[in-house]
């Protein structure tokens, strides 16, 4: 069993300006992520090398983030806060620290909207809060595949896809706006018709939108020891436009709203979020 080293820190700022066009602020109570997805490149922007070099095994906890946020919001114009824009805010440590819940509670009571993206059904713990403020909340579950073998390969410590889909149903049933983040698309791994059809079916059944995203190939993935190393070569000549058109057309036929993720971003990741 992999051990995780937890580092606690205090912060002077809880929110950062977001680089995403439809999000005003970003909130990331944890730096580093237990889920350890092979394609995750958040590690590239983490200043603490112990975290970036041991991705998934060292996690920084902003232990005073709720208190800091409570003071900070008094001086900010309410807007949309992206929760977990860099690292998953509902990773297992949240079950112990409850920093995400505490922060969302502060934000919603102060008139902010929250947009949450996670892979973890732990979010269901907070359904009472999310439901109370459902007009100010949207929740996205990342689902890259329904094949558990592939999921274990690319997202070794994240909850299984079926658990995420089940969480999506439960959030949606409470009248909360939901979406599916279908990405990254890794050629020959999760771009087959059956996966696309299952994603669309899930979106239809839960009234969710779909955000679809390509694989962002980074240098560390070219290392021979990296799990995606062999697959990377197939991304070079990949006809992303063809795949995207196919998915968009299928969504249109099914009456499901679908769009490419990050198309309007000022930058893929706002570096200042890692504070
Ligand atoms: S859940 Fe998100 S932040 Fe965490 S390792 Fe996976 S891709 Fe990275």
Short mmCIF file of C-alpha atoms and ligand atoms in Angstrom, two decimals:
data_model
loop_
_atom_site.label_atom_id
_atom_site.label_comp_id
_atom_site.label_asym_id
_atom_site.label_seq_id
_atom_site.Cartn_x
_atom_site.Cartn_y
_atom_site.Cartn_z
CA UNK A 1 0.00 0.00 0.00
CA UNK A 2 1.33 3.41 -0.96
CA UNK A 3 1.95 5.74 1.92
CA UNK A 4 1.19 9.40 1.60
CA UNK A 5 3.18 12.13 3.28
CA UNK A 6 0.98 14.99 4.38
CA UNK A 7 2.47 18.47 4.71
CA UNK A 8 0.39 21.09 6.44
CA UNK A 9 0.80 24.76 5.68
CA UNK A 10 -0.90 28.08 6.33
CA UNK A 11 -1.90 30.45 3.53
CA UNK A 12 -2.45 34.19 3.37
CA UNK A 13 -4.70 33.93 0.33
CA UNK A 14 -7.40 31.35 -0.28
CA UNK A 15 -8.58 32.32 -3.75
CA UNK A 16 -6.57 33.10 -6.83
CA UNK A 17 -7.59 34.69 -10.10
CA UNK A 18 -8.62 32.04 -12.56
CA UNK A 19 -7.22 31.65 -16.05
CA UNK A 20 -10.48 30.03 -17.16
CA UNK A 21 -12.87 32.28 -19.04
CA UNK A 22 -16.04 31.24 -17.26
CA UNK A 23 -14.55 31.16 -13.77
CA UNK A 24 -13.55 34.25 -11.78
CA UNK A 25 -11.62 32.66 -8.93
CA UNK A 26 -9.94 29.33 -8.23
CA UNK A 27 -9.91 27.41 -4.97
CA UNK A 28 -7.52 24.51 -4.36
CA UNK A 29 -7.35 23.42 -0.71
CA UNK A 30 -4.82 20.68 -1.54
CA UNK A 31 -1.67 20.76 -3.65
CA UNK A 32 -0.71 17.34 -4.95
CA UNK A 33 -3.28 14.65 -5.57
CA UNK A 34 -3.69 11.15 -4.22
CA UNK A 35 -5.49 10.01 -7.38
CA UNK A 36 -2.18 9.93 -9.28
CA UNK A 37 -3.51 9.97 -12.83
CA UNK A 38 -0.77 9.14 -15.30
CA UNK A 39 -1.73 11.99 -17.64
CA UNK A 40 -1.90 14.63 -14.90
CA UNK A 41 0.43 17.52 -15.62
CA UNK A 42 -0.52 19.64 -12.63
CA UNK A 43 2.78 18.43 -11.20
CA UNK A 44 4.61 20.66 -13.70
CA UNK A 45 3.37 23.78 -12.01
CA UNK A 46 3.93 22.88 -8.40
CA UNK A 47 6.77 24.82 -6.85
CA UNK A 48 7.45 22.23 -4.15
CA UNK A 49 9.67 19.63 -5.84
CA UNK A 50 8.91 16.98 -3.21
CA UNK A 51 5.30 17.11 -4.37
CA UNK A 52 5.95 17.27 -8.11
CA UNK A 53 8.59 14.53 -8.12
CA UNK A 54 6.52 12.22 -5.94
CA UNK A 55 3.17 12.93 -7.51
CA UNK A 56 0.45 11.34 -5.44
CA UNK A 57 2.67 10.53 -2.48
CA UNK A 58 3.20 13.99 -1.01
CA UNK A 59 0.24 16.31 -0.51
CA UNK A 60 0.15 19.82 0.87
CA UNK A 61 -2.85 20.75 2.97
CA UNK A 62 -3.78 24.42 3.35
CA UNK A 63 -5.04 23.90 6.86
CA UNK A 64 -6.23 27.48 7.54
CA UNK A 65 -7.86 28.01 4.16
CA UNK A 66 -11.41 28.27 5.53
CA UNK A 67 -10.50 30.99 8.05
CA UNK A 68 -8.47 32.85 5.43
CA UNK A 69 -11.31 32.61 2.94
CA UNK A 70 -13.84 33.91 5.49
CA UNK A 71 -11.82 37.12 5.80
CA UNK A 72 -10.95 37.37 2.12
CA UNK A 73 -14.48 37.17 0.72
CA UNK A 74 -15.50 40.30 2.64
CA UNK A 75 -13.28 42.30 0.27
CA UNK A 76 -14.09 40.57 -3.01
CA UNK A 77 -16.79 41.01 -5.58
CA UNK A 78 -18.84 37.79 -5.64
CA UNK A 79 -18.25 35.67 -8.73
CA UNK A 80 -17.85 32.09 -9.88
CA UNK A 81 -15.29 30.02 -7.99
CA UNK A 82 -13.80 26.96 -9.67
CA UNK A 83 -13.25 24.34 -6.96
CA UNK A 84 -10.46 21.86 -7.67
CA UNK A 85 -9.24 23.60 -10.82
CA UNK A 86 -5.77 22.16 -10.32
CA UNK A 87 -5.97 19.22 -7.96
CA UNK A 88 -9.02 17.29 -6.89
CA UNK A 89 -10.65 19.04 -3.94
CA UNK A 90 -12.49 15.83 -2.97
CA UNK A 91 -9.46 13.56 -2.87
CA UNK A 92 -9.42 11.23 0.16
CA UNK A 93 -7.74 13.70 2.54
CA UNK A 94 -10.87 15.84 2.32
CA UNK A 95 -12.67 13.17 4.34
CA UNK A 96 -10.35 14.07 7.21
CA UNK A 97 -9.86 17.82 6.82
CA UNK A 98 -13.22 18.98 5.36
CA UNK A 99 -11.52 22.07 3.94
CA UNK A 100 -13.46 21.91 0.69
CA UNK A 101 -16.78 21.66 2.48
CA UNK A 102 -15.86 24.50 4.83
CA UNK A 103 -14.76 26.68 1.93
CA UNK A 104 -17.86 26.01 -0.17
CA UNK A 105 -20.03 26.79 2.84
CA UNK A 106 -18.33 30.18 3.23
CA UNK A 107 -18.55 30.97 -0.49
CA UNK A 108 -22.21 30.08 -0.90
CA UNK A 109 -23.27 32.00 2.19
CA UNK A 110 -21.43 35.06 0.86
CA UNK A 111 -23.22 34.95 -2.49
CA UNK A 112 -20.52 33.33 -4.63
CA UNK A 113 -21.28 30.59 -7.14
CA UNK A 114 -19.22 27.39 -7.14
CA UNK A 115 -18.28 25.11 -10.01
CA UNK A 116 -16.81 21.83 -8.78
CA UNK A 117 -14.91 19.20 -10.76
CA UNK A 118 -13.95 15.91 -9.16
CA UNK A 119 -13.41 12.20 -9.70
CA UNK A 120 -14.46 11.30 -6.19
CA UNK A 121 -17.93 10.32 -4.91
CA UNK A 122 -16.87 11.84 -1.60
CA UNK A 123 -18.69 14.90 -2.92
CA UNK A 124 -21.94 13.12 -1.98
CA UNK A 125 -21.11 13.81 1.66
CA UNK A 126 -21.87 17.49 0.93
CA UNK A 127 -25.13 17.02 -0.97
CA UNK A 128 -27.10 18.73 1.80
CA UNK A 129 -25.11 21.92 1.34
CA UNK A 130 -25.02 21.74 -2.46
CA UNK A 131 -28.74 21.10 -2.62
CA UNK A 132 -29.55 24.02 -0.34
CA UNK A 133 -27.75 26.37 -2.73
CA UNK A 134 -28.40 24.43 -5.93
CA UNK A 135 -29.06 27.57 -7.97
CA UNK A 136 -25.47 28.62 -7.31
CA UNK A 137 -23.78 25.26 -7.85
CA UNK A 138 -22.69 23.05 -10.71
CA UNK A 139 -20.86 19.74 -10.38
CA UNK A 140 -18.71 17.96 -12.94
CA UNK A 141 -17.56 14.35 -12.65
CA UNK A 142 -14.57 13.38 -14.75
CA UNK A 143 -15.19 10.12 -16.59
CA UNK A 144 -12.57 9.05 -19.08
CA UNK A 145 -13.67 5.47 -19.64
CA UNK A 146 -16.09 2.85 -18.33
CA UNK A 147 -13.51 0.11 -18.72
CA UNK A 148 -12.20 -0.58 -15.22
CA UNK A 149 -8.97 -2.11 -16.54
CA UNK A 150 -8.16 1.03 -18.54
CA UNK A 151 -9.22 3.24 -15.64
CA UNK A 152 -6.82 1.42 -13.32
CA UNK A 153 -4.07 1.94 -15.86
CA UNK A 154 -4.53 5.68 -16.37
CA UNK A 155 -6.07 6.66 -13.02
CA UNK A 156 -4.64 4.09 -10.62
CA UNK A 157 -5.94 5.51 -7.36
CA UNK A 158 -9.06 7.34 -8.45
CA UNK A 159 -12.47 5.84 -7.63
CA UNK A 160 -13.78 3.49 -10.36
CA UNK A 161 -15.80 4.99 -13.23
CA UNK A 162 -19.02 3.27 -12.16
CA UNK A 163 -18.79 4.94 -8.75
CA UNK A 164 -18.35 8.32 -10.44
CA UNK A 165 -21.32 7.70 -12.73
CA UNK A 166 -23.41 6.69 -9.75
CA UNK A 167 -22.37 9.89 -7.96
CA UNK A 168 -23.38 11.89 -11.02
CA UNK A 169 -26.87 10.37 -10.88
CA UNK A 170 -27.20 11.20 -7.20
CA UNK A 171 -26.09 14.81 -7.63
CA UNK A 172 -28.36 15.27 -10.62
CA UNK A 173 -31.34 13.78 -8.78
CA UNK A 174 -31.07 16.64 -6.26
CA UNK A 175 -31.73 19.17 -9.02
CA UNK A 176 -28.11 20.35 -9.16
CA UNK A 177 -26.66 21.21 -12.56
CA UNK A 178 -24.22 18.49 -13.61
CA UNK A 179 -21.66 17.92 -16.34
CA UNK A 180 -19.29 15.20 -17.45
CA UNK A 181 -15.66 15.96 -18.16
CA UNK A 182 -14.76 13.39 -20.83
CA UNK A 183 -11.02 13.71 -21.08
CA UNK A 184 -8.29 13.52 -21.74
CA UNK A 185 -8.95 11.56 -24.90
CA UNK A 186 -6.07 9.15 -25.33
CA UNK A 187 -6.06 7.72 -28.87
CA UNK A 188 -6.88 4.01 -29.03
CA UNK A 189 -7.58 3.93 -25.30
CA UNK A 190 -10.82 5.81 -24.70
CA UNK A 191 -11.88 7.22 -28.08
CA UNK A 192 -13.83 4.18 -29.28
CA UNK A 193 -17.49 4.33 -30.26
CA UNK A 194 -18.72 2.32 -27.31
CA UNK A 195 -17.10 4.70 -24.81
CA UNK A 196 -18.50 7.72 -26.64
CA UNK A 197 -21.97 6.16 -26.71
CA UNK A 198 -21.86 5.31 -23.01
CA UNK A 199 -20.77 8.82 -22.08
CA UNK A 200 -23.59 10.31 -24.14
CA UNK A 201 -26.09 7.88 -22.63
CA UNK A 202 -24.99 8.87 -19.12
CA UNK A 203 -25.24 12.55 -20.01
CA UNK A 204 -28.73 12.04 -21.40
CA UNK A 205 -29.93 10.10 -18.37
CA UNK A 206 -28.59 12.66 -15.91
CA UNK A 207 -29.35 15.81 -17.89
CA UNK A 208 -25.64 16.61 -17.94
CA UNK A 209 -23.58 18.57 -20.41
CA UNK A 210 -20.37 17.06 -21.76
CA UNK A 211 -17.02 18.79 -21.82
CA UNK A 212 -14.54 16.95 -23.98
CA UNK A 213 -10.80 17.42 -23.83
CA UNK A 214 -7.78 16.22 -25.77
CA UNK A 215 -4.61 14.77 -24.24
CA UNK A 216 -1.99 17.41 -23.55
CA UNK A 217 1.28 15.60 -24.16
CA UNK A 218 4.08 16.75 -21.87
CA UNK A 219 7.76 15.91 -21.91
CA UNK A 220 7.66 13.66 -18.85
CA UNK A 221 5.30 11.33 -20.73
CA UNK A 222 8.02 10.54 -23.29
CA UNK A 223 10.15 8.83 -20.65
CA UNK A 224 10.40 5.09 -21.27
CA UNK A 225 9.31 4.42 -17.72
CA UNK A 226 6.11 6.44 -18.12
CA UNK A 227 2.94 4.30 -18.52
CA UNK A 228 1.75 6.34 -21.51
CA UNK A 229 5.10 6.26 -23.29
CA UNK A 230 4.09 3.75 -25.98
CA UNK A 231 0.75 5.39 -26.64
CA UNK A 232 2.17 8.87 -27.07
CA UNK A 233 3.45 8.15 -30.58
CA UNK A 234 -0.09 7.53 -31.78
CA UNK A 235 -1.11 11.03 -30.74
CA UNK A 236 1.24 12.74 -33.21
CA UNK A 237 -0.95 12.37 -36.28
CA UNK A 238 -4.20 12.05 -34.46
CA UNK A 239 -7.14 13.61 -36.26
CA UNK A 240 -8.57 15.37 -33.24
CA UNK A 241 -10.96 17.42 -35.38
CA UNK A 242 -12.49 14.27 -36.86
CA UNK A 243 -13.01 12.71 -33.47
CA UNK A 244 -14.46 15.90 -32.03
CA UNK A 245 -16.87 16.29 -34.96
CA UNK A 246 -18.03 12.72 -34.53
CA UNK A 247 -18.76 13.25 -30.84
CA UNK A 248 -20.48 16.58 -31.41
CA UNK A 249 -22.69 15.07 -34.10
CA UNK A 250 -23.63 12.14 -31.90
CA UNK A 251 -24.46 14.55 -29.08
CA UNK A 252 -26.59 16.62 -31.42
CA UNK A 253 -28.54 13.53 -32.46
CA UNK A 254 -29.02 12.57 -28.82
CA UNK A 255 -30.03 16.07 -27.76
CA UNK A 256 -27.07 16.39 -25.40
CA UNK A 257 -25.15 19.62 -25.06
CA UNK A 258 -21.45 19.06 -25.69
CA UNK A 259 -18.47 21.34 -26.16
CA UNK A 260 -14.71 21.21 -26.26
CA UNK A 261 -13.11 22.09 -22.94
CA UNK A 262 -10.75 25.01 -22.51
CA UNK A 263 -11.48 26.52 -25.90
CA UNK A 264 -11.82 29.99 -24.49
CA UNK A 265 -9.18 29.86 -21.78
CA UNK A 266 -6.64 32.59 -21.39
CA UNK A 267 -4.23 29.93 -20.25
CA UNK A 268 -4.62 26.25 -19.55
CA UNK A 269 -3.60 26.62 -15.98
CA UNK A 270 -3.13 29.75 -13.98
CA UNK A 271 0.27 29.38 -12.38
CA UNK A 272 -0.59 31.71 -9.56
CA UNK A 273 -3.09 29.17 -8.33
CA UNK A 274 -0.20 27.26 -6.81
CA UNK A 275 0.28 29.47 -3.81
S1 LIG B 1 -7.66 13.70 -10.16
FE1 LIG B 1 -7.05 15.48 -11.38
S2 LIG B 1 -5.54 16.52 -10.12
FE2 LIG B 1 -5.75 14.47 -9.31
S3 LIG B 1 -4.10 13.31 -10.28
FE3 LIG B 1 -5.99 13.04 -11.50
S4 LIG B 1 -5.89 14.62 -13.10
FE4 LIG B 1 -4.41 15.18 -11.49
#
